[in-house]
């Protein structure tokens, strides 16, 4: 039986998108750039972690942000659902961080991160997403 390990998000600039998600998710933080990680980057000709093509946020589940050459062009086939206590305040906070509100369906907000990846937000009082 398979078990959840990582969520991987393709993007144009992993470091900046990882920063956004680290601010969104209160239980995730950047994996440290220790000597081994800096050596891995150096072996690829990368001197600045800001240019890392694969950035990890530690948490459960872990989030990897991988650089890809193509832009996002269609709706995500998979997205993250987030819950919070005060949905209106959290929407405002996420918009301040760089998210955009796409729509509202009852108690669910559909938003996008700075690179256009959709995610949903609702209060913990409403367990079902608009899709199901």
PDB file of C-alpha atoms in Angstrom:
ATOM      1  CA  UNK A   1       0.000   0.000   0.000  1.00  0.00           C
ATOM      2  CA  UNK A   2       1.404   3.403  -0.961  1.00  0.00           C
ATOM      3  CA  UNK A   3       1.817   6.187   1.611  1.00  0.00           C
ATOM      4  CA  UNK A   4       1.969   9.957   1.144  1.00  0.00           C
ATOM      5  CA  UNK A   5       5.544  11.225   1.061  1.00  0.00           C
ATOM      6  CA  UNK A   6       5.820  14.574  -0.754  1.00  0.00           C
ATOM      7  CA  UNK A   7       3.754  17.100  -2.640  1.00  0.00           C
ATOM      8  CA  UNK A   8       5.708  18.388  -5.646  1.00  0.00           C
ATOM      9  CA  UNK A   9       4.865  21.681  -7.318  1.00  0.00           C
ATOM     10  CA  UNK A  10       6.367  22.550 -10.691  1.00  0.00           C
ATOM     11  CA  UNK A  11       7.183  26.233 -11.016  1.00  0.00           C
ATOM     12  CA  UNK A  12       9.376  28.854 -12.669  1.00  0.00           C
ATOM     13  CA  UNK A  13      11.217  30.021  -9.521  1.00  0.00           C
ATOM     14  CA  UNK A  14      11.273  27.466  -6.676  1.00  0.00           C
ATOM     15  CA  UNK A  15      12.855  29.676  -3.989  1.00  0.00           C
ATOM     16  CA  UNK A  16      10.278  32.469  -4.226  1.00  0.00           C
ATOM     17  CA  UNK A  17       7.313  30.095  -4.464  1.00  0.00           C
ATOM     18  CA  UNK A  18       8.633  28.099  -1.496  1.00  0.00           C
ATOM     19  CA  UNK A  19       8.892  31.346   0.496  1.00  0.00           C
ATOM     20  CA  UNK A  20       5.237  32.087  -0.280  1.00  0.00           C
ATOM     21  CA  UNK A  21       4.112  28.626   0.858  1.00  0.00           C
ATOM     22  CA  UNK A  22       6.326  28.753   3.982  1.00  0.00           C
ATOM     23  CA  UNK A  23       4.391  31.874   4.989  1.00  0.00           C
ATOM     24  CA  UNK A  24       1.041  30.270   4.119  1.00  0.00           C
ATOM     25  CA  UNK A  25       1.629  27.057   6.076  1.00  0.00           C
ATOM     26  CA  UNK A  26       2.432  27.634   9.729  1.00  0.00           C
ATOM     27  CA  UNK A  27       3.849  24.113  10.191  1.00  0.00           C
ATOM     28  CA  UNK A  28       6.339  24.131   7.278  1.00  0.00           C
ATOM     29  CA  UNK A  29       9.809  25.665   7.028  1.00  0.00           C
ATOM     30  CA  UNK A  30      12.718  25.689   4.599  1.00  0.00           C
ATOM     31  CA  UNK A  31      14.990  22.679   4.787  1.00  0.00           C
ATOM     32  CA  UNK A  32      18.400  23.944   5.903  1.00  0.00           C
ATOM     33  CA  UNK A  33      21.159  24.577   3.416  1.00  0.00           C
ATOM     34  CA  UNK A  34      23.919  22.682   5.209  1.00  0.00           C
ATOM     35  CA  UNK A  35      27.384  22.054   3.770  1.00  0.00           C
ATOM     36  CA  UNK A  36      26.244  18.927   1.907  1.00  0.00           C
ATOM     37  CA  UNK A  37      23.333  20.793   0.291  1.00  0.00           C
ATOM     38  CA  UNK A  38      25.545  23.735  -0.679  1.00  0.00           C
ATOM     39  CA  UNK A  39      28.067  21.257  -2.151  1.00  0.00           C
ATOM     40  CA  UNK A  40      25.247  19.639  -4.192  1.00  0.00           C
ATOM     41  CA  UNK A  41      24.333  23.050  -5.612  1.00  0.00           C
ATOM     42  CA  UNK A  42      27.968  23.944  -6.257  1.00  0.00           C
ATOM     43  CA  UNK A  43      28.449  20.697  -8.202  1.00  0.00           C
ATOM     44  CA  UNK A  44      25.628  21.878 -10.490  1.00  0.00           C
ATOM     45  CA  UNK A  45      27.325  25.269 -10.921  1.00  0.00           C
ATOM     46  CA  UNK A  46      24.910  27.058  -8.577  1.00  0.00           C
ATOM     47  CA  UNK A  47      26.453  29.445  -6.051  1.00  0.00           C
ATOM     48  CA  UNK A  48      23.287  30.967  -4.584  1.00  0.00           C
ATOM     49  CA  UNK A  49      20.458  28.919  -2.956  1.00  0.00           C
ATOM     50  CA  UNK A  50      18.072  31.462  -4.509  1.00  0.00           C
ATOM     51  CA  UNK A  51      18.812  29.691  -7.818  1.00  0.00           C
ATOM     52  CA  UNK A  52      18.213  26.172  -6.443  1.00  0.00           C
ATOM     53  CA  UNK A  53      16.114  24.241  -8.994  1.00  0.00           C
ATOM     54  CA  UNK A  54      14.531  22.086  -6.268  1.00  0.00           C
ATOM     55  CA  UNK A  55      13.592  23.685  -2.936  1.00  0.00           C
ATOM     56  CA  UNK A  56      12.216  21.680   0.001  1.00  0.00           C
ATOM     57  CA  UNK A  57       9.788  22.806   2.698  1.00  0.00           C
ATOM     58  CA  UNK A  58       9.891  20.463   5.680  1.00  0.00           C
ATOM     59  CA  UNK A  59       6.584  19.614   7.279  1.00  0.00           C
ATOM     60  CA  UNK A  60       3.927  16.985   6.897  1.00  0.00           C
ATOM     61  CA  UNK A  61       3.650  16.389   4.064  1.00  0.00           C
ATOM     62  CA  UNK A  62       6.869  17.832   2.708  1.00  0.00           C
ATOM     63  CA  UNK A  63       6.560  20.209  -0.256  1.00  0.00           C
ATOM     64  CA  UNK A  64       9.132  20.237  -3.064  1.00  0.00           C
ATOM     65  CA  UNK A  65       9.206  23.108  -5.545  1.00  0.00           C
ATOM     66  CA  UNK A  66      10.861  22.095  -8.819  1.00  0.00           C
ATOM     67  CA  UNK A  67      11.868  24.425 -11.618  1.00  0.00           C
ATOM     68  CA  UNK A  68      10.387  23.530 -14.998  1.00  0.00           C
ATOM     69  CA  UNK A  69      10.859  25.394 -18.284  1.00  0.00           C
ATOM     70  CA  UNK A  70       7.211  25.564 -19.345  1.00  0.00           C
ATOM     71  CA  UNK A  71       4.666  27.988 -17.863  1.00  0.00           C
ATOM     72  CA  UNK A  72       1.456  26.833 -16.196  1.00  0.00           C
ATOM     73  CA  UNK A  73      -1.281  26.951 -18.817  1.00  0.00           C
ATOM     74  CA  UNK A  74      -4.350  25.082 -17.487  1.00  0.00           C
ATOM     75  CA  UNK A  75      -6.179  24.391 -14.232  1.00  0.00           C
ATOM     76  CA  UNK A  76      -4.388  22.103 -11.757  1.00  0.00           C
ATOM     77  CA  UNK A  77      -5.569  18.509 -11.790  1.00  0.00           C
ATOM     78  CA  UNK A  78      -4.638  18.248  -8.085  1.00  0.00           C
ATOM     79  CA  UNK A  79      -4.761  21.050  -5.540  1.00  0.00           C
ATOM     80  CA  UNK A  80      -4.281  21.669  -1.820  1.00  0.00           C
ATOM     81  CA  UNK A  81      -7.253  22.340   0.476  1.00  0.00           C
ATOM     82  CA  UNK A  82      -6.444  24.514   3.483  1.00  0.00           C
ATOM     83  CA  UNK A  83      -8.572  25.062   6.566  1.00  0.00           C
ATOM     84  CA  UNK A  84      -8.449  27.913   9.067  1.00  0.00           C
ATOM     85  CA  UNK A  85     -10.502  29.392  11.892  1.00  0.00           C
ATOM     86  CA  UNK A  86     -11.205  32.830  10.368  1.00  0.00           C
ATOM     87  CA  UNK A  87     -11.497  32.404   6.608  1.00  0.00           C
ATOM     88  CA  UNK A  88     -12.079  36.087   5.798  1.00  0.00           C
ATOM     89  CA  UNK A  89      -8.976  37.175   7.749  1.00  0.00           C
ATOM     90  CA  UNK A  90      -6.901  34.363   6.239  1.00  0.00           C
ATOM     91  CA  UNK A  91      -7.965  35.264   2.690  1.00  0.00           C
ATOM     92  CA  UNK A  92      -6.848  38.835   3.352  1.00  0.00           C
ATOM     93  CA  UNK A  93      -3.499  37.605   4.771  1.00  0.00           C
ATOM     94  CA  UNK A  94      -2.894  35.308   1.788  1.00  0.00           C
ATOM     95  CA  UNK A  95      -3.715  38.072  -0.690  1.00  0.00           C
ATOM     96  CA  UNK A  96      -1.192  40.300   1.130  1.00  0.00           C
ATOM     97  CA  UNK A  97       1.390  37.510   0.642  1.00  0.00           C
ATOM     98  CA  UNK A  98       0.734  37.393  -3.109  1.00  0.00           C
ATOM     99  CA  UNK A  99      -2.236  35.045  -3.562  1.00  0.00           C
ATOM    100  CA  UNK A 100      -5.166  35.955  -5.792  1.00  0.00           C
ATOM    101  CA  UNK A 101      -8.819  35.151  -5.176  1.00  0.00           C
ATOM    102  CA  UNK A 102     -10.346  33.315  -8.139  1.00  0.00           C
ATOM    103  CA  UNK A 103     -13.825  32.618  -6.797  1.00  0.00           C
ATOM    104  CA  UNK A 104     -15.970  31.836  -3.802  1.00  0.00           C
ATOM    105  CA  UNK A 105     -18.277  28.832  -3.677  1.00  0.00           C
ATOM    106  CA  UNK A 106     -20.290  29.044  -0.476  1.00  0.00           C
ATOM    107  CA  UNK A 107     -17.811  28.659   2.363  1.00  0.00           C
ATOM    108  CA  UNK A 108     -14.870  27.780   0.056  1.00  0.00           C
ATOM    109  CA  UNK A 109     -12.517  30.289  -1.542  1.00  0.00           C
ATOM    110  CA  UNK A 110     -10.516  29.272  -4.598  1.00  0.00           C
ATOM    111  CA  UNK A 111      -7.193  31.127  -4.731  1.00  0.00           C
ATOM    112  CA  UNK A 112      -3.989  30.967  -6.729  1.00  0.00           C
ATOM    113  CA  UNK A 113      -0.424  31.255  -5.500  1.00  0.00           C
ATOM    114  CA  UNK A 114       1.940  33.778  -7.163  1.00  0.00           C
ATOM    115  CA  UNK A 115       2.604  31.350 -10.049  1.00  0.00           C
ATOM    116  CA  UNK A 116      -1.082  30.613 -10.671  1.00  0.00           C
ATOM    117  CA  UNK A 117      -1.425  27.245  -8.892  1.00  0.00           C
ATOM    118  CA  UNK A 118      -4.934  26.841  -7.506  1.00  0.00           C
ATOM    119  CA  UNK A 119      -5.688  26.003  -3.887  1.00  0.00           C
ATOM    120  CA  UNK A 120      -8.812  26.186  -1.735  1.00  0.00           C
ATOM    121  CA  UNK A 121      -9.444  27.690   1.695  1.00  0.00           C
ATOM    122  CA  UNK A 122     -12.340  27.279   4.107  1.00  0.00           C
ATOM    123  CA  UNK A 123     -13.025  27.316   7.830  1.00  0.00           C
ATOM    124  CA  UNK A 124     -12.597  24.094   9.808  1.00  0.00           C
ATOM    125  CA  UNK A 125     -16.360  23.999  10.296  1.00  0.00           C
ATOM    126  CA  UNK A 126     -16.950  22.842   6.699  1.00  0.00           C
ATOM    127  CA  UNK A 127     -15.284  19.486   5.905  1.00  0.00           C
ATOM    128  CA  UNK A 128     -16.293  19.040   2.252  1.00  0.00           C
ATOM    129  CA  UNK A 129     -14.603  20.874  -0.614  1.00  0.00           C
ATOM    130  CA  UNK A 130     -16.672  22.136  -3.566  1.00  0.00           C
ATOM    131  CA  UNK A 131     -15.429  19.158  -5.603  1.00  0.00           C
ATOM    132  CA  UNK A 132     -16.583  16.559  -3.214  1.00  0.00           C
TER     133      UNK A 132
END
